[in-house]
CSV table of C-alpha atoms and ligand atoms in Angstrom, one decimal:
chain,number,residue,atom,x,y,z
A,77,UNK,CA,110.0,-106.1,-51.3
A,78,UNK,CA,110.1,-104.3,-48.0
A,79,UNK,CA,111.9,-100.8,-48.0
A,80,UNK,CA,112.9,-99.4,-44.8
A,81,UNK,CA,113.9,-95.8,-44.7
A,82,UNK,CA,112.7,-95.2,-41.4
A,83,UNK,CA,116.9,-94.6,-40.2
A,84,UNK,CA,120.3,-95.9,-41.5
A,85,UNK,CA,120.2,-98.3,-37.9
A,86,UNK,CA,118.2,-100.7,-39.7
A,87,UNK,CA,120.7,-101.8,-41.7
A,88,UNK,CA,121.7,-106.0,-41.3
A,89,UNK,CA,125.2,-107.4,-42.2
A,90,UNK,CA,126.0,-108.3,-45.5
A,91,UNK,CA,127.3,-111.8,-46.6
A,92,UNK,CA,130.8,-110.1,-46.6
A,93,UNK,CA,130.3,-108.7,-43.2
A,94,UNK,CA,129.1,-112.1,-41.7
A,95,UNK,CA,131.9,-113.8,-42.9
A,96,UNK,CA,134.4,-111.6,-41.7
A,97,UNK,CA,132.7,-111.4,-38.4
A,98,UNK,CA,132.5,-115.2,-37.9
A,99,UNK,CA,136.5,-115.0,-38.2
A,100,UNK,CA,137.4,-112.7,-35.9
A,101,UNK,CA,140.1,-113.6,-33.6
A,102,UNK,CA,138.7,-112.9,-29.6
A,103,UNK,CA,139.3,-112.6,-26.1
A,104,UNK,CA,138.1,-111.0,-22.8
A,105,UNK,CA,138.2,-106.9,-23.5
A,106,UNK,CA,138.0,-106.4,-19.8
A,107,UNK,CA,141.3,-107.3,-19.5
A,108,UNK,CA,142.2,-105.3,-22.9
A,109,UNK,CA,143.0,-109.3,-24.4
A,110,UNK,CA,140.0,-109.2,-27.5
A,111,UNK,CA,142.6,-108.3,-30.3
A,112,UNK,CA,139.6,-107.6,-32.8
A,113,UNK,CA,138.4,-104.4,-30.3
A,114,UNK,CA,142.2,-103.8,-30.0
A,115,UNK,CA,142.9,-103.7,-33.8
A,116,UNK,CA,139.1,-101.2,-34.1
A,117,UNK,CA,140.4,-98.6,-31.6
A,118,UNK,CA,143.7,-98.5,-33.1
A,119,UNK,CA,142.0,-98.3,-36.6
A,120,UNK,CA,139.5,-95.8,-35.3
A,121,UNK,CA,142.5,-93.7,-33.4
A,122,UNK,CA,144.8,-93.7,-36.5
A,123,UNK,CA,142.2,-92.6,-38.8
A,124,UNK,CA,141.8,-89.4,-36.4
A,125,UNK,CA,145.4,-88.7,-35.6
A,126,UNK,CA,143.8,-89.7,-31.9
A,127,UNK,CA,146.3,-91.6,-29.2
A,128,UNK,CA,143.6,-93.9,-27.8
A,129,UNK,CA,140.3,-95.6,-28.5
A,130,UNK,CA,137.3,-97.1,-26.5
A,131,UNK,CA,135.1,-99.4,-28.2
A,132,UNK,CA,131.1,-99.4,-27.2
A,133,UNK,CA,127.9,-100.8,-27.3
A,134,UNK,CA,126.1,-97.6,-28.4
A,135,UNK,CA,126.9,-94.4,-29.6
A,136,UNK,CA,124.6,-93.1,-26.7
A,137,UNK,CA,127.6,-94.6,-24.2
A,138,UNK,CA,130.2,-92.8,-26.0
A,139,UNK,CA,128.6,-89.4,-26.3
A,140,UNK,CA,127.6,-90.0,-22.2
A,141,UNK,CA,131.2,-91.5,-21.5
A,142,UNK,CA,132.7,-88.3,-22.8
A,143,UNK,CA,130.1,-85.9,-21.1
A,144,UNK,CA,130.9,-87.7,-18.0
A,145,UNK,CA,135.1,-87.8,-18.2
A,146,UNK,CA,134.8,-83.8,-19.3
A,147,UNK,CA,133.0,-82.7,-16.7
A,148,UNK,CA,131.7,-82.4,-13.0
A,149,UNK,CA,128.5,-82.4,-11.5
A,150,UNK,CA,127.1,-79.1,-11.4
A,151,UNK,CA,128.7,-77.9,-14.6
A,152,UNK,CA,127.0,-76.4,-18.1
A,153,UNK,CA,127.4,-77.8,-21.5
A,154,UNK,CA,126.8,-76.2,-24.4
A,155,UNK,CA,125.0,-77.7,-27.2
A,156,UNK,CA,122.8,-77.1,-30.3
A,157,UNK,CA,119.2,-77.2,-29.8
A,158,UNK,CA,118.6,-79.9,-32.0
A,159,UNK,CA,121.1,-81.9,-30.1
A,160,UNK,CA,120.9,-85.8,-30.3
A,161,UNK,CA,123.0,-85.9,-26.6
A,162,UNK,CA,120.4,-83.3,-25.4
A,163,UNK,CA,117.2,-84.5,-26.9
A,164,UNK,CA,117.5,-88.4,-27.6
A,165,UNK,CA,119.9,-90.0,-24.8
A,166,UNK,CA,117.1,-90.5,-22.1
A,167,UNK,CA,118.6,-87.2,-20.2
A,168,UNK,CA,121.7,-88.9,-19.8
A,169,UNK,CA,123.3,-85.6,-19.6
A,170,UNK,CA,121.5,-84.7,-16.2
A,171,UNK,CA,121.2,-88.8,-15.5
A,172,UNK,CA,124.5,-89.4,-15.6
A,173,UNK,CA,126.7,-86.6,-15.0
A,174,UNK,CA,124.8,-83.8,-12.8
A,175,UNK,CA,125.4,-81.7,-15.8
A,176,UNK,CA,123.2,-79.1,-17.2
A,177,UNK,CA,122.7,-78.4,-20.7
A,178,UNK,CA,122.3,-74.5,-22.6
A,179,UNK,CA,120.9,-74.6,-25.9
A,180,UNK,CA,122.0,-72.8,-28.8
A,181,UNK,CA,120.0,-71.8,-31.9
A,182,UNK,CA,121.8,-72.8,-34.7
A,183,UNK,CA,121.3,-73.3,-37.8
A,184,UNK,CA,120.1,-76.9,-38.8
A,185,UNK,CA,122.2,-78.2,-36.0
A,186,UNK,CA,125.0,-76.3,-36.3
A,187,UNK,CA,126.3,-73.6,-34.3
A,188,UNK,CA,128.8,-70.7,-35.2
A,189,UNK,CA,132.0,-69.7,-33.1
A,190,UNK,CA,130.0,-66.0,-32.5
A,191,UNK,CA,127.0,-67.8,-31.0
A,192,UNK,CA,128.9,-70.0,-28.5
A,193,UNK,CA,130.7,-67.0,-27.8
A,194,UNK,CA,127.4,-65.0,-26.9
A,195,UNK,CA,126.6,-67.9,-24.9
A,196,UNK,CA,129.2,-68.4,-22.5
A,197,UNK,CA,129.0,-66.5,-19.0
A,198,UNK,CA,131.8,-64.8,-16.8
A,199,UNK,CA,132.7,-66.7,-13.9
A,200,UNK,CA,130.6,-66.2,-10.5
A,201,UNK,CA,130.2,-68.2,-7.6
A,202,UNK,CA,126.4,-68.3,-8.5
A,203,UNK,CA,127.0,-69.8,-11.8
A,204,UNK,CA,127.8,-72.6,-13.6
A,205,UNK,CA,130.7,-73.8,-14.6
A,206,UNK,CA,130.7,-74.2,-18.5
A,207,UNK,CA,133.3,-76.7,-18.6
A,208,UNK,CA,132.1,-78.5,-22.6
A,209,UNK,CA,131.1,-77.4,-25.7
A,210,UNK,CA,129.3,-80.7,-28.3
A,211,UNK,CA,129.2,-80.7,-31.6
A,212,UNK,CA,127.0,-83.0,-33.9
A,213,UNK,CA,128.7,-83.8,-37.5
A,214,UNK,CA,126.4,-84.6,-39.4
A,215,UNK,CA,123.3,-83.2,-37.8
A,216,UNK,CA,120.8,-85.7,-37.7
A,217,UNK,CA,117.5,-83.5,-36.4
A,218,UNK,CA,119.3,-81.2,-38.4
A,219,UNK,CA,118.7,-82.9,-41.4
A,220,UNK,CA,122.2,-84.5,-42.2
A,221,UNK,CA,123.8,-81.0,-42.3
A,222,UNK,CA,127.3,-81.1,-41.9
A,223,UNK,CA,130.1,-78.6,-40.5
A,224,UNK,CA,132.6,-77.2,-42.9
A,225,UNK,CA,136.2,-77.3,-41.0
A,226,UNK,CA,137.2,-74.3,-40.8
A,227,UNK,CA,133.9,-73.1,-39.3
A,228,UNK,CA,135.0,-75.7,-36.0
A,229,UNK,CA,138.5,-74.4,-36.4
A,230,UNK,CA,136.6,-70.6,-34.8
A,231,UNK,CA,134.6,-73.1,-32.2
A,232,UNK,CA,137.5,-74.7,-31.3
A,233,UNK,CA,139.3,-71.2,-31.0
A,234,UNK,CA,137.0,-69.8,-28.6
A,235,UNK,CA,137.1,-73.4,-26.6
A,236,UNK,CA,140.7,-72.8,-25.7
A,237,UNK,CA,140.4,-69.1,-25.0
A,238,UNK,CA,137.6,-70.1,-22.3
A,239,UNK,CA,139.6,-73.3,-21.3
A,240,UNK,CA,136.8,-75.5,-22.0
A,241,UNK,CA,136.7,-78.9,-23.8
A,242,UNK,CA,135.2,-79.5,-27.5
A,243,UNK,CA,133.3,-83.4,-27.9
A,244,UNK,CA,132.0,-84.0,-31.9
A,245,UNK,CA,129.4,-86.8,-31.6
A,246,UNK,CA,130.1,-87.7,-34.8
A,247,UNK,CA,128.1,-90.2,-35.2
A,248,UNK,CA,127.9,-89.7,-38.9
A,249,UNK,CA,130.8,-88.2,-39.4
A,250,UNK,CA,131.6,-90.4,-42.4
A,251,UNK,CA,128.7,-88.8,-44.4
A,252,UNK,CA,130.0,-85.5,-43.8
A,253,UNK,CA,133.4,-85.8,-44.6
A,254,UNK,CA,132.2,-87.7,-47.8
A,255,UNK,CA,130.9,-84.4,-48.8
A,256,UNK,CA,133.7,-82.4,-47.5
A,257,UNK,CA,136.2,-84.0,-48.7
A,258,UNK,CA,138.6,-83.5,-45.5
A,259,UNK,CA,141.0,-85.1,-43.6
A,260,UNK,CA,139.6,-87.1,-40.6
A,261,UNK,CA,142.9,-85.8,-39.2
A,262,UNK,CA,142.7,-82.5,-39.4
A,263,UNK,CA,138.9,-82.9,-37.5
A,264,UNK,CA,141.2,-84.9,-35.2
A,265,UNK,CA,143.1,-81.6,-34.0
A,266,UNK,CA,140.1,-79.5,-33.5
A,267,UNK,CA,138.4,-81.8,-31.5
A,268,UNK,CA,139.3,-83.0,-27.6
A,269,UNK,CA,136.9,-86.3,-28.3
A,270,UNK,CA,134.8,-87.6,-31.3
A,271,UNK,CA,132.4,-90.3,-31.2
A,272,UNK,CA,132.1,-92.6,-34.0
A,273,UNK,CA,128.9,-95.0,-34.9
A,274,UNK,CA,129.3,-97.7,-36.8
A,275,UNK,CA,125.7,-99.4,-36.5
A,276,UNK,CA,124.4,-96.0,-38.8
A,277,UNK,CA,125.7,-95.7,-42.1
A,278,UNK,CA,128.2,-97.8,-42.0
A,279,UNK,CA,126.5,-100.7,-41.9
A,280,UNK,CA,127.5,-102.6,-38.8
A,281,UNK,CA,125.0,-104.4,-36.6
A,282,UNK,CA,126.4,-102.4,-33.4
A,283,UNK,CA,128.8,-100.2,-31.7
A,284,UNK,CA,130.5,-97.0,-31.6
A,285,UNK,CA,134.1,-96.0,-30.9
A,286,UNK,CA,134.9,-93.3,-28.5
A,287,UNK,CA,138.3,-91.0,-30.0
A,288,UNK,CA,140.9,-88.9,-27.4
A,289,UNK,CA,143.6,-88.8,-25.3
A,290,UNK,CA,145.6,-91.4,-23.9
A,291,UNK,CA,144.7,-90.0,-20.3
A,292,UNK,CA,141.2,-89.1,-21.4
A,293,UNK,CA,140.4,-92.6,-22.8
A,294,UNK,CA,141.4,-94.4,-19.5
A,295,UNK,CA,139.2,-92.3,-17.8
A,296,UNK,CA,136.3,-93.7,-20.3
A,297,UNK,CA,137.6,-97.0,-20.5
A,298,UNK,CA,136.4,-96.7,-16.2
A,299,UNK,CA,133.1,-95.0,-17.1
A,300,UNK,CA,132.1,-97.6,-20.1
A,301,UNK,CA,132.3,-100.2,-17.1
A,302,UNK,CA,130.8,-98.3,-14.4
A,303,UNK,CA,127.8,-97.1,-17.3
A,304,UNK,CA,127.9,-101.8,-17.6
A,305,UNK,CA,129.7,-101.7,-21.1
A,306,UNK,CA,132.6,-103.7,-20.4
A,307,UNK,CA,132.3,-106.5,-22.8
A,308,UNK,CA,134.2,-109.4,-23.3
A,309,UNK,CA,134.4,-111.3,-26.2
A,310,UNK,CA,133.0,-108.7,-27.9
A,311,UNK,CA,135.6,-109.1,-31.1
A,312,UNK,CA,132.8,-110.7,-33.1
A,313,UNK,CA,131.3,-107.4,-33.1
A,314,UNK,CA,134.3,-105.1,-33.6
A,315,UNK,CA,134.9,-107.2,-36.7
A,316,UNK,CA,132.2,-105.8,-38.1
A,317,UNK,CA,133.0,-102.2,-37.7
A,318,UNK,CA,136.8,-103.6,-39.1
A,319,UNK,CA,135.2,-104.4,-42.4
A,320,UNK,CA,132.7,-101.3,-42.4
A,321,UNK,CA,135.5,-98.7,-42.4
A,322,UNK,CA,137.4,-101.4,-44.6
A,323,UNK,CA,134.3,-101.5,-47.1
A,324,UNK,CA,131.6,-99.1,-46.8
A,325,UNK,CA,132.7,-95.6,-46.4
A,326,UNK,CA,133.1,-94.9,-50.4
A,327,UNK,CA,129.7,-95.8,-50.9
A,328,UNK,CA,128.1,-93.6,-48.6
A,329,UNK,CA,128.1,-90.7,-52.2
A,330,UNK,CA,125.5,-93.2,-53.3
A,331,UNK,CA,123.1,-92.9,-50.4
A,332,UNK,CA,123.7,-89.1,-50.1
A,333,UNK,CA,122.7,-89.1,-54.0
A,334,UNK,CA,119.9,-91.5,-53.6
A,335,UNK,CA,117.9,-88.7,-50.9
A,336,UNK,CA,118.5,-85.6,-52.8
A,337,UNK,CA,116.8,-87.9,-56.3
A,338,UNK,CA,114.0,-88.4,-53.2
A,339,UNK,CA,114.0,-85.0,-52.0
A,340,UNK,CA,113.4,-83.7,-55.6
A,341,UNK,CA,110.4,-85.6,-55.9
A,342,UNK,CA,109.2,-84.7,-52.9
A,343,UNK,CA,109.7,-81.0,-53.7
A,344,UNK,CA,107.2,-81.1,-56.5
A,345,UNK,CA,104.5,-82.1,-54.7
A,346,UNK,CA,102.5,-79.3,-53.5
A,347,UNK,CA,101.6,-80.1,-50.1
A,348,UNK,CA,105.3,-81.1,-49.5
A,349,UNK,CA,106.8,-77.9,-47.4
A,350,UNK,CA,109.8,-76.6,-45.1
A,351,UNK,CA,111.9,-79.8,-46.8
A,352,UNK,CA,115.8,-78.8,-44.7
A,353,UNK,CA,118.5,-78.7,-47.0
A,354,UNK,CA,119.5,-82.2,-48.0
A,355,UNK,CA,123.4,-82.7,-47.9
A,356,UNK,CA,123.6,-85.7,-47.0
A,357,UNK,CA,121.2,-89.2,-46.2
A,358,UNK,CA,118.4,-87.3,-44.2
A,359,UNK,CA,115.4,-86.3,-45.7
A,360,UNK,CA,113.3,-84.2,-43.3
A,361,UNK,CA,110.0,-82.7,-44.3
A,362,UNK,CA,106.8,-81.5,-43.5
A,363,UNK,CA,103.4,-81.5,-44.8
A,364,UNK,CA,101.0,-78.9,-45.3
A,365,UNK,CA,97.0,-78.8,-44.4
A,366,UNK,CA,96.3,-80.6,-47.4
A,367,UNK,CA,97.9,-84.2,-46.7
A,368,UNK,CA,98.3,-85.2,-42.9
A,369,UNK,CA,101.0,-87.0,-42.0
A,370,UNK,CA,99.1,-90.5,-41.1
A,371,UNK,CA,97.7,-90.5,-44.6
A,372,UNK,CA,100.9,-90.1,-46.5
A,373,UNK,CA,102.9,-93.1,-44.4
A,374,UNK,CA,99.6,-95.1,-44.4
A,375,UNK,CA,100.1,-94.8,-48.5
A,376,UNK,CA,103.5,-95.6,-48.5
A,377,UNK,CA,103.0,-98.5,-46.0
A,378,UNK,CA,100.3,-100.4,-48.7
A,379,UNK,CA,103.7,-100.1,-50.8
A,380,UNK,CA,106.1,-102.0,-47.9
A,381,UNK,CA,107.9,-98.8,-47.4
A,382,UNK,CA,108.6,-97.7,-44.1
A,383,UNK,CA,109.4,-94.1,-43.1
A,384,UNK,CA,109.3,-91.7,-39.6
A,385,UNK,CA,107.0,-89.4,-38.5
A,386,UNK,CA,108.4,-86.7,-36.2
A,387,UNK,CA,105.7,-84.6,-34.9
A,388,UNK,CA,104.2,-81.6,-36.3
A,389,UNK,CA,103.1,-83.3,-39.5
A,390,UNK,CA,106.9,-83.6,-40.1
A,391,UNK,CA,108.4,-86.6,-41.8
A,392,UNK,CA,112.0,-88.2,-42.1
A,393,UNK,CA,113.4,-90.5,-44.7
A,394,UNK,CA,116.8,-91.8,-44.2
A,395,UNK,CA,118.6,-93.7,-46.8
A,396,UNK,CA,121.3,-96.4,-46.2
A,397,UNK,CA,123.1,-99.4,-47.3
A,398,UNK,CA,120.3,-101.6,-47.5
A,399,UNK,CA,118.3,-99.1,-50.1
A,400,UNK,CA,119.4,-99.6,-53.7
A,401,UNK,CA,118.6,-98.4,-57.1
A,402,UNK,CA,116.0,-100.9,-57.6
A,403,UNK,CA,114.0,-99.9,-53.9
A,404,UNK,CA,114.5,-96.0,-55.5
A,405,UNK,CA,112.6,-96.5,-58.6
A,406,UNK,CA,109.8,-98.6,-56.2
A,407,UNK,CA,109.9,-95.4,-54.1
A,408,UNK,CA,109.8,-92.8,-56.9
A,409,UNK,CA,106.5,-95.1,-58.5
A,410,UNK,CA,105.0,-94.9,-55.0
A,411,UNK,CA,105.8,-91.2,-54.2
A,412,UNK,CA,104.7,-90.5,-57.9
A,413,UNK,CA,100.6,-91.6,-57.2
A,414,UNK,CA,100.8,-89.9,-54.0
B,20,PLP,C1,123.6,-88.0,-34.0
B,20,PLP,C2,123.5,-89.2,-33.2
B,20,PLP,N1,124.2,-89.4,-32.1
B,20,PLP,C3,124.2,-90.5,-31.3
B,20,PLP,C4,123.3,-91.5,-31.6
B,20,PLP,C5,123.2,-92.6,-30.7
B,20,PLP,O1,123.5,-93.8,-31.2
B,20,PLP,P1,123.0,-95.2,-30.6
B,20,PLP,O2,121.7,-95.4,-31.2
B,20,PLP,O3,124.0,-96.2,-31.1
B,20,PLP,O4,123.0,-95.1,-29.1
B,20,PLP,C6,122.4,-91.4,-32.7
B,20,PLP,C7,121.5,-92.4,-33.0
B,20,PLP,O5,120.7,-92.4,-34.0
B,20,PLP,C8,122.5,-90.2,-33.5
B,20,PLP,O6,121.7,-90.0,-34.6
């Protein structure tokens, strides 16, 4: 049996998934005709009290389409530190948009309305222009930390004041409001955009939906074509986020339950330290002196189970779909000799 907890990417379609995919009705999205990535946008839009939708290849493309429709070159954006648009899209963010990022220290990922506010700058010829504020929901190098509403509501606040857009790369966004409990609409109103993967916890083999504005989405649907994600018969694969937010939101409880059963194990080891505070999926660790990071996947590895080192003798499990009850007792046995 070969356990992958490496990221909730490496999940593969179900039987269910497959099926549904293979009868998906198609055309040539280009020329808006695919009525599979029509009926996902709309889906995706409704669910967030959004007008408009784009669907894309990645969740990289949506973050950078937004970045790129919210600002102009030479502007600032403000993100976390931690940020997966900052740290892990290839410096799309300076690539693609002449845009340059200031970090904020949050904490785990997240960011409070006081510290973007002791952030921002007055205006001056000499300066950038701030012109977008991202948020990450849930926070993946965070740990899977998630925002609570109301504490975006005060972001969102001090976005208007300073007239500046809001984007949630909400790539797992599902997982948060799993825990939260709230209305995907309500995040809906606080946010300008919101990205949405469906090729992470969800389950789907690929793509991402981009949320906004009728105005601001047909500026995307440009940049997904000039960025060469204009797809055509690309309905087989929208099919697939169809049936994931048909079928596999509900169970993301059980993966969020599965890491914090892993997490406790891994707190009693003694070398185990600085574990972030699990609240969702992600599991992110580190090791002390006593147990280096090589030697502790190289164990795990002799048991087929696959998890990520991420420097620093730091470690990341990620649980998903494709990890059940059975692979969680094969984990605990393994974890248990270690
Ligand atoms: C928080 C977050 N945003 C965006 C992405 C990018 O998604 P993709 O791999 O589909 O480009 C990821 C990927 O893991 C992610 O974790």
């Amino acid at each position: 049996m070969n356990i992958d907890l490496r990221s909730d990417t490496v999940t593969r379609p179900t039987p269910g998934m497959l099926k549904f995919m293979f009868n998906a009705k198609v055309g040539d999205d280009v020329f808006h005709e695919d009525p599979s990535i029509n009926e996902l946008e709309k889906k995706a839009a409704s669910i967030f009290g959004k007008a408009a939708g784009i669907y894309c290849p990645s969740g990289t493309m949506t973050n950078q389409a937004a970045i790129k429709v919210h600002t102009q070159p030479g502007d600032e954006l403000l993100c976390d530190v931690t940020a997966h648009v900052y740290n892990y899209e290839g410096g799309g963010i300076a690539f693609n948009s002449g845009v340059q990022s200031k970090l904020i220290h949050g904490d785990n990922g997240r960011f409070t309305a006081k510290q973007l506010e002791a952030s921002l700058h007055p205006y001056a010829d000499w300066l950038p222009r701030t012109s977008l504020v991202t948020i990450e929901n849930t926070s993946n190098r965070g740990g899977g930390t998630y925002y609570q509403l109301k504490n975006v509501k005060e972001i969102a606040a001090v976005c208007k004041k300073n007239n500046l857009a809001l984007h949630m790369d909400g790539a797992r966004i599902f997982n948060a409001l799993t825990e939260t409990g709230e209305s995907p609409k309500e995040w809906g109103k606080v946010c300008d955009s919101i990205s949405v993967c469906f090729s992470k916890g969800l389950g789907a083999p690929v793509g991402s939906v981009l949320l906004g504005s009728e105005e601001f989405i047909a500026k995307a649907r440009r940049v997904r074509k000039l960025f060469g994600g204009g797809m055509r018969q690309g309905g087989y694969l929208a099919a697939a986020c169809i049936y994931a937010l048909d079928n596999n939101i509900k169970r993301l409880k059980d993966d969020h339950q599965r890491a914090k059963h892993i997490a406790k194990i891994l707190q009693s080891k003694t070398y185990v330290t600085n574990m972030l505070p699990v609240e969702t999926n992600i599991i992110i660790f580190s090791l002390d002196a006593s147990m280096s990071a090589e030697k502790f996947t190289g164990a795990l590895k002799k048991d087929n189970i696959l998890i990520s080192m991420i420097g620093n003798n730091a470690l990341r499990i990620v649980t998903h779909l494709d990890f059940n009850d059975k692979m969680l007792k094969v984990v605990e046995k393994a974890l248990k000799k270690l």
